[in-house]
Coordinates of C-alpha atoms in Angstrom, one line a residue:
X1 CA 71.5 70.6 86.6
X2 CA 74.8 69.4 87.9
X3 CA 76.4 72.8 88.4
X4 CA 79.0 75.1 90.0
X5 CA 78.9 78.8 90.7
X6 CA 82.1 80.9 90.6
X7 CA 82.2 84.1 92.6
X8 CA 83.7 86.9 90.4
X9 CA 82.5 89.8 92.6
X10 CA 84.8 89.8 95.6
X11 CA 87.8 91.3 93.8
X12 CA 89.0 88.1 92.1
X13 CA 87.5 88.1 88.6
X14 CA 88.7 85.1 86.7
X15 CA 90.6 85.8 83.6
X16 CA 89.4 84.1 80.5
X17 CA 92.4 81.8 80.3
X18 CA 91.8 80.4 83.8
X19 CA 88.1 80.3 83.2
X20 CA 88.5 78.1 80.1
X21 CA 90.9 75.9 82.0
X22 CA 88.3 75.5 84.8
X23 CA 85.6 74.7 82.3
X24 CA 87.6 71.9 80.8
X25 CA 88.2 70.4 84.2
X26 CA 84.6 70.6 85.4
X27 CA 83.4 69.2 82.1
X28 CA 85.7 66.2 82.5
X29 CA 84.3 65.8 86.0
X30 CA 80.7 65.5 84.7
X31 CA 79.3 68.9 85.5
X32 CA 77.0 70.5 82.9
X33 CA 76.4 74.0 84.3
X34 CA 78.5 77.0 85.3
X35 CA 77.2 80.1 86.9
X36 CA 79.2 83.3 86.9
X37 CA 78.3 85.3 90.0
X38 CA 78.7 88.9 89.0
X39 CA 77.2 91.7 91.2
X40 CA 78.5 94.5 89.1
X41 CA 81.4 92.9 87.3
X42 CA 80.0 92.8 83.9
X43 CA 79.5 95.4 81.2
X44 CA 76.0 96.9 80.9
X45 CA 75.2 99.0 77.9
X46 CA 74.7 102.7 78.7
X47 CA 76.1 102.3 82.3
X48 CA 79.8 103.2 82.2
X49 CA 80.0 103.4 86.1
X50 CA 78.6 99.9 86.5
X51 CA 81.7 97.7 87.4
X52 CA 84.1 100.5 86.5
X53 CA 87.7 99.5 87.6
X54 CA 86.4 96.3 89.0
X55 CA 87.7 93.9 86.4
X56 CA 84.2 93.5 84.9
X57 CA 83.7 91.1 82.0
X58 CA 83.2 92.9 78.7
X59 CA 80.4 91.8 76.4
X60 CA 83.0 90.3 74.1
X61 CA 84.5 88.3 77.0
X62 CA 81.0 87.0 78.0
X63 CA 80.3 85.9 74.5
X64 CA 83.6 84.2 74.1
X65 CA 83.1 82.4 77.5
X66 CA 79.6 81.4 76.5
X67 CA 80.8 79.9 73.2
X68 CA 83.7 78.1 74.9
X69 CA 81.3 76.6 77.5
X70 CA 78.9 75.4 74.8
X71 CA 81.7 73.8 72.9
X72 CA 82.7 71.9 76.1
X73 CA 79.1 70.8 77.1
X74 CA 78.6 73.4 79.8
X75 CA 75.7 75.8 80.0
X76 CA 77.0 79.2 81.2
X77 CA 74.4 81.0 83.3
X78 CA 74.5 84.6 84.5
X79 CA 74.1 84.9 88.2
X80 CA 73.5 88.5 89.2
X81 CA 71.9 90.7 91.8
X82 CA 68.7 92.7 91.3
X83 CA 68.1 93.9 94.9
X84 CA 70.9 93.6 97.4
X85 CA 74.7 92.9 97.4
X86 CA 75.4 95.9 95.3
X87 CA 77.7 97.8 97.7
X88 CA 80.4 98.3 95.1
X89 CA 78.0 99.9 92.7
X90 CA 76.7 102.3 95.3
X91 CA 80.2 103.7 95.8
X92 CA 79.3 105.8 92.7
X93 CA 77.1 108.1 94.8
X94 CA 76.2 110.6 92.1
X95 CA 75.3 107.9 89.6
X96 CA 73.4 105.5 91.8
X97 CA 72.8 107.1 95.1
X98 CA 69.2 108.1 94.1
X99 CA 68.2 104.4 93.8
X100 CA 70.0 103.2 97.0
X101 CA 67.3 102.3 99.6
X102 CA 69.9 101.6 102.3
X103 CA 73.1 99.6 102.8
X104 CA 73.7 97.6 99.6
X105 CA 70.0 97.5 98.5
X106 CA 68.2 98.9 95.4
X107 CA 65.2 101.2 95.9
X108 CA 62.1 99.1 95.1
X109 CA 59.1 100.7 93.3
X110 CA 61.2 103.3 91.6
X111 CA 61.2 103.7 87.8
X112 CA 65.0 104.5 87.8
X113 CA 65.7 101.1 89.4
X114 CA 63.8 99.3 86.7
X115 CA 65.5 101.3 84.0
X116 CA 68.8 99.9 85.2
X117 CA 67.4 96.4 85.5
X118 CA 66.1 96.5 82.0
X119 CA 69.5 97.6 80.7
X120 CA 71.0 94.6 82.5
X121 CA 68.6 92.1 81.0
X122 CA 69.0 93.6 77.5
X123 CA 72.8 93.3 77.7
X124 CA 72.9 89.8 79.2
X125 CA 70.3 88.5 76.7
X126 CA 72.8 89.5 73.9
X127 CA 75.8 87.8 75.6
X128 CA 74.4 84.5 76.8
X129 CA 72.9 81.7 74.8
X130 CA 71.0 80.3 77.8
X131 CA 67.6 81.7 78.8
X132 CA 68.2 80.8 82.5
X133 CA 69.3 83.5 84.8
X134 CA 69.9 83.8 88.5
X135 CA 68.7 87.2 89.7
X136 CA 69.8 87.0 93.4
X137 CA 67.4 88.7 95.9
X138 CA 69.2 87.2 98.9
X139 CA 70.2 88.8 102.2
X140 CA 68.4 92.1 101.7
X141 CA 67.9 92.4 105.4
X142 CA 67.1 96.1 105.5
X143 CA 64.9 96.3 102.5
X144 CA 62.2 99.0 102.8
X145 CA 63.8 100.5 105.9
X146 CA 65.8 103.3 104.3
X147 CA 65.0 105.7 101.5
X148 CA 62.0 103.5 100.7
X149 CA 60.4 104.2 104.1
X150 CA 61.2 107.9 103.9
X151 CA 59.3 108.0 100.6
X152 CA 56.4 105.5 101.3
X153 CA 56.3 105.1 105.0
X154 CA 56.1 101.7 106.8
X155 CA 55.0 98.9 104.5
X156 CA 54.7 95.1 104.8
X157 CA 58.3 94.2 103.8
X158 CA 57.3 90.9 102.3
X159 CA 55.0 92.8 100.0
X160 CA 57.8 95.2 99.0
X161 CA 60.2 92.5 98.0
X162 CA 57.5 90.4 96.4
X163 CA 56.2 93.3 94.3
X164 CA 59.8 94.1 93.3
X165 CA 60.3 90.4 92.4
X166 CA 57.2 90.3 90.2
X167 CA 58.3 93.5 88.4
X168 CA 61.8 92.1 87.8
X169 CA 60.5 88.7 86.7
X170 CA 58.1 90.4 84.2
X171 CA 61.1 92.2 82.8
X172 CA 63.1 89.0 82.6
X173 CA 60.2 87.4 80.7
X174 CA 60.4 90.2 78.2
X175 CA 63.8 88.9 77.2
X176 CA 62.9 85.3 77.3
X177 CA 64.7 84.6 80.6
X178 CA 63.5 82.1 83.2
X179 CA 64.7 83.5 86.5
X180 CA 65.8 81.8 89.7
X181 CA 66.4 83.4 93.1
X182 CA 67.9 82.6 96.5
X183 CA 64.9 81.8 98.7
X184 CA 66.1 83.0 102.1
X185 CA 64.6 86.5 102.2
X186 CA 61.2 85.3 101.1
X187 CA 61.1 82.6 103.7
X188 CA 62.3 84.9 106.4
X189 CA 59.9 87.7 105.6
X190 CA 57.1 85.3 105.2
X191 CA 57.4 84.1 108.8
X192 CA 58.8 87.3 110.2
X193 CA 61.9 85.6 111.4
X194 CA 65.6 86.1 110.8
X195 CA 66.2 82.3 111.4
X196 CA 63.8 80.6 109.0
X197 CA 65.9 77.5 109.1
X198 CA 64.5 76.6 112.5
X199 CA 61.3 78.6 112.9
X200 CA 59.6 78.7 109.5
X201 CA 56.3 76.9 109.4
X202 CA 54.6 75.7 106.2
X203 CA 51.3 77.4 106.9
X204 CA 52.8 80.8 107.3
X205 CA 54.7 80.4 104.1
X206 CA 51.6 79.2 102.2
X207 CA 49.8 82.4 103.2
X208 CA 52.5 84.5 101.6
X209 CA 53.2 82.2 98.6
X210 CA 52.1 84.5 95.7
X211 CA 55.4 84.4 93.9
X212 CA 55.8 84.7 90.1
X213 CA 54.9 81.7 88.0
X214 CA 58.1 81.7 86.0
X215 CA 60.3 81.5 89.0
X216 CA 62.6 78.8 90.5
X217 CA 63.6 79.0 94.1
X218 CA 67.1 78.1 95.2
X219 CA 67.4 76.8 98.7
X220 CA 71.0 77.4 99.8
X221 CA 72.8 75.9 102.8
X222 CA 76.5 75.5 103.1
X223 CA 76.8 74.9 106.9
X224 CA 74.8 71.9 108.0
X225 CA 75.8 68.3 108.3
X226 CA 72.3 67.3 109.4
X227 CA 70.2 65.4 106.8
X228 CA 67.0 66.2 108.6
X229 CA 67.6 69.9 108.3
X230 CA 68.1 69.7 104.6
X231 CA 65.1 67.5 104.2
X232 CA 62.8 69.8 106.3
X233 CA 64.0 73.0 104.5
X234 CA 63.4 71.5 101.1
X235 CA 59.7 70.9 102.1
X236 CA 59.4 74.4 103.5
X237 CA 60.7 75.9 100.2
X238 CA 58.2 73.7 98.3
X239 CA 55.4 75.4 100.2
X240 CA 55.7 78.3 97.8
X241 CA 54.5 76.1 95.0
X242 CA 57.5 76.7 92.7
X243 CA 60.3 74.5 91.3
X244 CA 63.2 74.1 93.8
X245 CA 66.9 73.9 93.2
X246 CA 69.5 73.4 95.8
X247 CA 72.9 75.2 96.3
X248 CA 75.5 73.7 98.5
X249 CA 79.1 74.9 99.1
X250 CA 82.6 74.1 97.9
X251 CA 84.3 76.1 100.6
X252 CA 86.6 78.7 99.1
X253 CA 85.5 81.7 101.1
X254 CA 87.4 81.6 104.4
X255 CA 90.6 83.1 103.3
X256 CA 93.7 81.8 101.6
X257 CA 92.9 78.1 102.2
X258 CA 90.0 75.9 101.1
X259 CA 88.0 73.6 103.3
X260 CA 87.5 70.4 101.3
X261 CA 86.8 68.3 104.4
X262 CA 83.9 70.4 105.5
X263 CA 82.6 70.5 102.0
X264 CA 82.6 66.7 102.1
X265 CA 80.7 66.7 105.4
X266 CA 78.0 69.1 104.3
X267 CA 77.5 67.8 100.7
X268 CA 76.8 64.1 101.5
X269 CA 73.7 64.7 103.6
X270 CA 72.6 67.5 101.3
X271 CA 72.7 65.4 98.2
X272 CA 70.9 62.5 100.0
X273 CA 68.1 64.8 101.1
X274 CA 67.8 66.3 97.6
X275 CA 67.6 62.8 96.1
X276 CA 65.0 61.7 98.6
X277 CA 62.9 64.9 98.2
X278 CA 63.0 64.9 94.4
X279 CA 65.3 67.9 93.9
X280 CA 67.2 67.3 90.7
X281 CA 68.8 70.7 90.1
X282 CA 71.9 71.0 92.3
X283 CA 74.9 73.3 92.1
X284 CA 77.8 74.2 94.4
X285 CA 78.9 77.7 95.2
X286 CA 82.5 78.9 95.5
X287 CA 82.3 82.3 97.2
X288 CA 85.2 84.6 97.6
X289 CA 84.2 86.6 100.8
X290 CA 86.6 89.4 101.9
X291 CA 89.2 89.3 99.2
X292 CA 88.9 86.2 97.0
X293 CA 92.3 84.9 98.0
X294 CA 91.5 81.2 97.6
X295 CA 91.9 79.4 94.3
X296 CA 88.8 77.8 92.7
X297 CA 91.0 74.9 91.8
X298 CA 91.9 74.4 95.5
X299 CA 88.5 72.7 96.0
X300 CA 88.9 70.1 93.3
X301 CA 88.8 67.3 95.9
X302 CA 85.3 68.6 96.9
X303 CA 84.2 69.0 93.3
X304 CA 85.3 65.4 92.5
X305 CA 83.5 64.0 95.5
X306 CA 80.4 66.0 94.8
X307 CA 80.4 64.8 91.2
X308 CA 80.5 61.2 92.4
X309 CA 77.6 61.9 94.8
X310 CA 75.5 63.4 92.1
X311 CA 75.9 60.1 90.3
X312 CA 74.8 58.2 93.4
X313 CA 78.3 57.1 94.3
X314 CA 79.6 57.7 97.9
X315 CA 83.0 56.0 97.4
X316 CA 85.7 58.5 98.1
X317 CA 88.3 56.3 96.4
X318 CA 86.5 56.8 93.1
X319 CA 86.7 60.6 93.7
X320 CA 90.4 60.3 94.2
X321 CA 90.8 58.3 91.1
X322 CA 88.8 60.8 89.1
X323 CA 90.9 63.7 90.3
X324 CA 94.1 61.9 89.3
X325 CA 92.7 61.1 85.9
X326 CA 91.6 64.7 85.2
X327 CA 94.5 66.6 86.7
X328 CA 97.4 64.2 86.8
X329 CA 97.9 65.0 90.4
X330 CA 97.2 63.2 93.7
X331 CA 94.1 63.9 95.7
X332 CA 96.0 64.0 99.0
X333 CA 98.3 66.7 97.7
X334 CA 95.3 68.9 97.2
X335 CA 94.1 68.1 100.7
X336 CA 97.3 69.6 102.1
X337 CA 95.9 73.0 101.3
X338 CA 93.2 72.5 103.9
X339 CA 95.9 72.1 106.5
X340 CA 96.9 75.8 106.3
X341 CA 93.8 76.5 108.5
X342 CA 94.0 73.7 111.1
X343 CA 97.2 73.8 113.2
X344 CA 95.3 73.1 116.5
X345 CA 91.8 72.6 117.7
X346 CA 91.6 76.3 118.9
X347 CA 93.3 77.6 115.7
X348 CA 90.9 76.8 113.0
X349 CA 88.4 78.2 110.5
X350 CA 90.7 80.7 108.7
X351 CA 93.7 80.4 111.0
X352 CA 96.2 81.0 108.2
X353 CA 94.6 84.4 107.5
X354 CA 94.3 85.7 111.0
X355 CA 97.7 84.3 112.1
X356 CA 99.2 86.2 109.1
X357 CA 97.4 89.5 109.7
X358 CA 97.1 89.5 113.5
X359 CA 99.1 92.4 114.8
X360 CA 102.1 91.3 117.0
X361 CA 101.6 94.1 119.4
X362 CA 97.8 94.2 119.8
X363 CA 97.5 90.4 119.9
X364 CA 93.8 90.3 119.0
X365 CA 94.0 86.6 118.3
X366 CA 97.0 85.7 120.4
X367 CA 94.8 84.1 123.1
X368 CA 94.4 81.1 120.7
X369 CA 98.1 80.7 120.0
X370 CA 100.3 78.2 121.9
X371 CA 103.9 77.2 121.6
X372 CA 104.5 74.8 118.7
X373 CA 102.4 76.4 116.0
X374 CA 105.5 77.7 114.3
X375 CA 106.7 74.1 114.1
X376 CA 103.4 72.9 112.6
X377 CA 103.8 75.4 109.7
X378 CA 107.5 74.5 109.3
X379 CA 106.5 70.9 108.6
X380 CA 103.6 71.9 106.4
X381 CA 105.9 74.1 104.4
X382 CA 108.1 71.0 103.7
X383 CA 105.1 69.0 102.6
X384 CA 103.7 71.6 100.3
X385 CA 107.2 72.3 98.8
X386 CA 107.5 68.6 98.0
X387 CA 104.4 68.5 95.9
X388 CA 105.2 67.9 92.3
X389 CA 102.5 70.2 90.9
X390 CA 101.8 70.3 87.1
X391 CA 102.0 73.7 85.4
X392 CA 98.3 74.3 85.8
X393 CA 98.5 74.1 89.6
X394 CA 102.1 75.1 90.4
X395 CA 101.4 78.8 91.2
X396 CA 98.7 77.8 93.6
X397 CA 100.9 75.3 95.5
X398 CA 103.9 77.6 95.4
X399 CA 101.8 80.4 97.0
X400 CA 100.5 78.0 99.7
X401 CA 104.0 76.8 100.5
X402 CA 105.2 80.4 100.8
X403 CA 102.4 81.2 103.2
X404 CA 103.2 78.3 105.4
X405 CA 106.8 79.5 105.4
X406 CA 105.8 82.9 106.6
X407 CA 103.6 81.4 109.4
X408 CA 106.5 79.2 110.5
X409 CA 107.8 82.4 112.1
X410 CA 104.9 84.8 112.2
X411 CA 102.3 82.5 114.0
X412 CA 104.0 82.8 117.4
X413 CA 105.5 86.2 116.9
X414 CA 103.0 88.1 119.0
X415 CA 103.0 85.8 122.0
X416 CA 106.8 85.6 122.0
X417 CA 107.1 89.4 121.8
X418 CA 104.7 90.0 124.6
X419 CA 106.2 87.3 126.9
X420 CA 109.7 88.7 126.6
X421 CA 108.5 92.3 127.1
X422 CA 106.4 91.5 130.2
X423 CA 109.3 89.5 131.6
X424 CA 111.7 92.4 131.1
X425 CA 114.0 90.1 129.1
X426 CA 115.7 92.6 127.0
X427 CA 118.2 90.2 125.5
X428 CA 115.5 87.8 124.2
X429 CA 113.3 90.7 123.0
X430 CA 116.2 92.2 121.0
X431 CA 116.9 88.8 119.5
X432 CA 113.3 88.4 118.5
X433 CA 113.4 91.8 116.8
X434 CA 116.7 91.2 115.0
X435 CA 116.0 87.6 114.0
X436 CA 112.3 86.6 114.1
X437 CA 110.9 90.0 112.8
X438 CA 113.5 90.1 110.1
X439 CA 112.8 86.6 109.0
X440 CA 109.1 87.2 109.0
X441 CA 109.5 90.2 106.8
X442 CA 111.8 88.4 104.4
X443 CA 109.5 85.4 104.1
X444 CA 106.5 87.7 103.8
X445 CA 108.1 89.5 100.8
X446 CA 108.7 86.0 99.2
X447 CA 105.1 85.1 99.9
X448 CA 103.9 88.3 98.3
X449 CA 105.8 87.5 95.1
X450 CA 104.4 84.0 95.0
X451 CA 100.9 85.1 95.8
X452 CA 101.0 87.8 93.1
X453 CA 102.1 85.3 90.5
X454 CA 99.3 83.0 91.5
X455 CA 96.7 85.8 91.4
X456 CA 97.6 87.0 87.9
X457 CA 97.7 83.4 86.7
X458 CA 94.0 82.9 87.7
X459 CA 92.5 86.4 87.9
X460 CA 92.3 89.8 86.3
X461 CA 94.6 92.4 87.9
X462 CA 91.7 94.4 89.3
X463 CA 91.4 93.6 93.0
X464 CA 95.0 92.9 93.5
X465 CA 95.3 96.5 94.7
X466 CA 93.6 95.3 97.8
X467 CA 96.2 92.6 98.3
X468 CA 98.9 95.2 97.8
X469 CA 97.4 97.4 100.5
X470 CA 97.0 94.5 102.9
X471 CA 100.3 92.7 102.4
X472 CA 102.2 95.9 101.9
X473 CA 100.7 97.3 105.1
X474 CA 101.6 94.2 107.0
X475 CA 105.2 94.4 105.8
X476 CA 105.4 98.0 106.9
X477 CA 103.8 97.2 110.3
X478 CA 106.3 94.5 111.0
X479 CA 109.1 96.8 110.2
X480 CA 107.6 99.5 112.4
X481 CA 107.2 97.0 115.3
X482 CA 110.8 95.8 114.9
X483 CA 112.1 99.4 115.1
X484 CA 110.1 100.2 118.2
X485 CA 111.4 97.0 119.9
X486 CA 115.0 97.9 119.1
X487 CA 114.4 101.5 120.3
X488 CA 112.9 100.2 123.5
X489 CA 115.9 97.8 124.1
X490 CA 118.3 100.6 123.5
X491 CA 116.5 103.0 125.9
X492 CA 114.2 101.5 128.5
X493 CA 112.7 104.9 129.3
X494 CA 110.7 104.2 126.2
X495 CA 107.7 101.9 126.6
X496 CA 105.5 99.8 124.3
X497 CA 102.0 100.5 125.7
X498 CA 100.2 97.9 123.4
X499 CA 102.3 95.1 124.9
X500 CA 101.4 96.2 128.5
X501 CA 97.7 95.6 127.8
X502 CA 96.3 92.1 128.5
X503 CA 95.2 89.8 125.7
X504 CA 91.5 89.4 125.9
X505 CA 89.6 86.6 124.3
X506 CA 86.4 87.1 122.4
X507 CA 84.7 85.9 119.3
X508 CA 85.5 88.4 116.6
X509 CA 84.6 88.4 113.0
X510 CA 87.5 86.9 111.1
X511 CA 87.4 89.2 108.1
X512 CA 90.5 91.2 107.3
X513 CA 89.4 94.5 108.8
X514 CA 88.6 92.8 112.2
X515 CA 91.8 90.7 112.1
X516 CA 94.3 93.5 111.4
X517 CA 93.4 96.0 114.1
X518 CA 91.1 96.8 117.0
X519 CA 90.9 100.4 115.6
X520 CA 88.8 101.9 112.9
X521 CA 89.9 101.2 109.3

């Protein structure tokens, strides 16, 4: 397997036109497998609430996608969840609450759970030609600790999840499916450790190794640059006595920007370890955590390089030539997209997202911002605007350029506002309100228009409601802050309490809900 996995569960469900375009590109790059990661975003016979208003793929769409993939030399594989990661489904409390163990986890050892799973397999068996299926089972950290414990008392949690796995694998076999799972929960529960990467020992795993015979384990790791870690973890996964596949990452899940460079850094040692340890089935994931803002095409440099590595070639210049041949565009133009998130050493990871959404009064992330960041984004805007993108990639580059343009004003807005307020510099504060805030709002509206065009070019409309809420809320918040500043400047008997509080530094989660406010949302 030389494969890729596209996340279609975090609001951004690819439309068929974009999916077909993506299939043609990856086929030309030499990949032979595509997984569609769909938690509840696919139609299931007899389950009208499953994926309702989530942009789910209809059965007809899945069949069309499957036929198109086969025509282009790609095996399309369903990648679903049969235990955890079903939080969207459980919002339908009356329909699915009875089979919710806790958090986003299905209730194991319950006939109603397996009735749903059977319907899922029956539907997918009709829509996909392949008999391979990924059934998830990852990150079920609280399995057996909710409704299950209320019903059955305390049980060995490895036995709960393993018994559930056996049941689901038997059902998969009924439809001719050969399942694979993410291996993390089984390794963690086998050794009673949340950090199996460093603490798992082979003997402890062997004692718990009674997994189904028809199963493939997928060892996933998107974070390490250490060859030895990959090599050691492959051996620990092999202790279960089942075939092993490896899943790396093409980083699309930080926010608006990709991280091709880190994808390069993690993929090289991972592929080397797989080659040395005899792992031949390899695929790369493209998650969409917390909104799915990043284009899957934004990581084409990483996909080109990974394709070369899978053929035993570490030469980056060949990856650059391959991208040019397939897309008609320059590798280095795509690499500009990474730069949205790296203005300074302290402003990194998903800087473009938290600089965009960070509140100018509360300053949750302002401790990281220094003078000059606006200038960085002004120069990046010029470079992104100068890219001669082909029609297939123009909406993506236009959106990225518009975001850089917003940040050329917005990035320093909070620190400039607070500095002027604390200095009692009424003239500067009024100027910031009338000019910087107004410019930020105007540029933000332009970005919204460009981002919306990009979204609908690649995705179904479902999920853009979240972007409307987020970006629309940001526009309104900036307007509100501007009016409060002008009111303060006109009458100093008013105050702006948020600006009087000190900016405190801490390591906060960089998801939207943590970025946008310190309050409950």
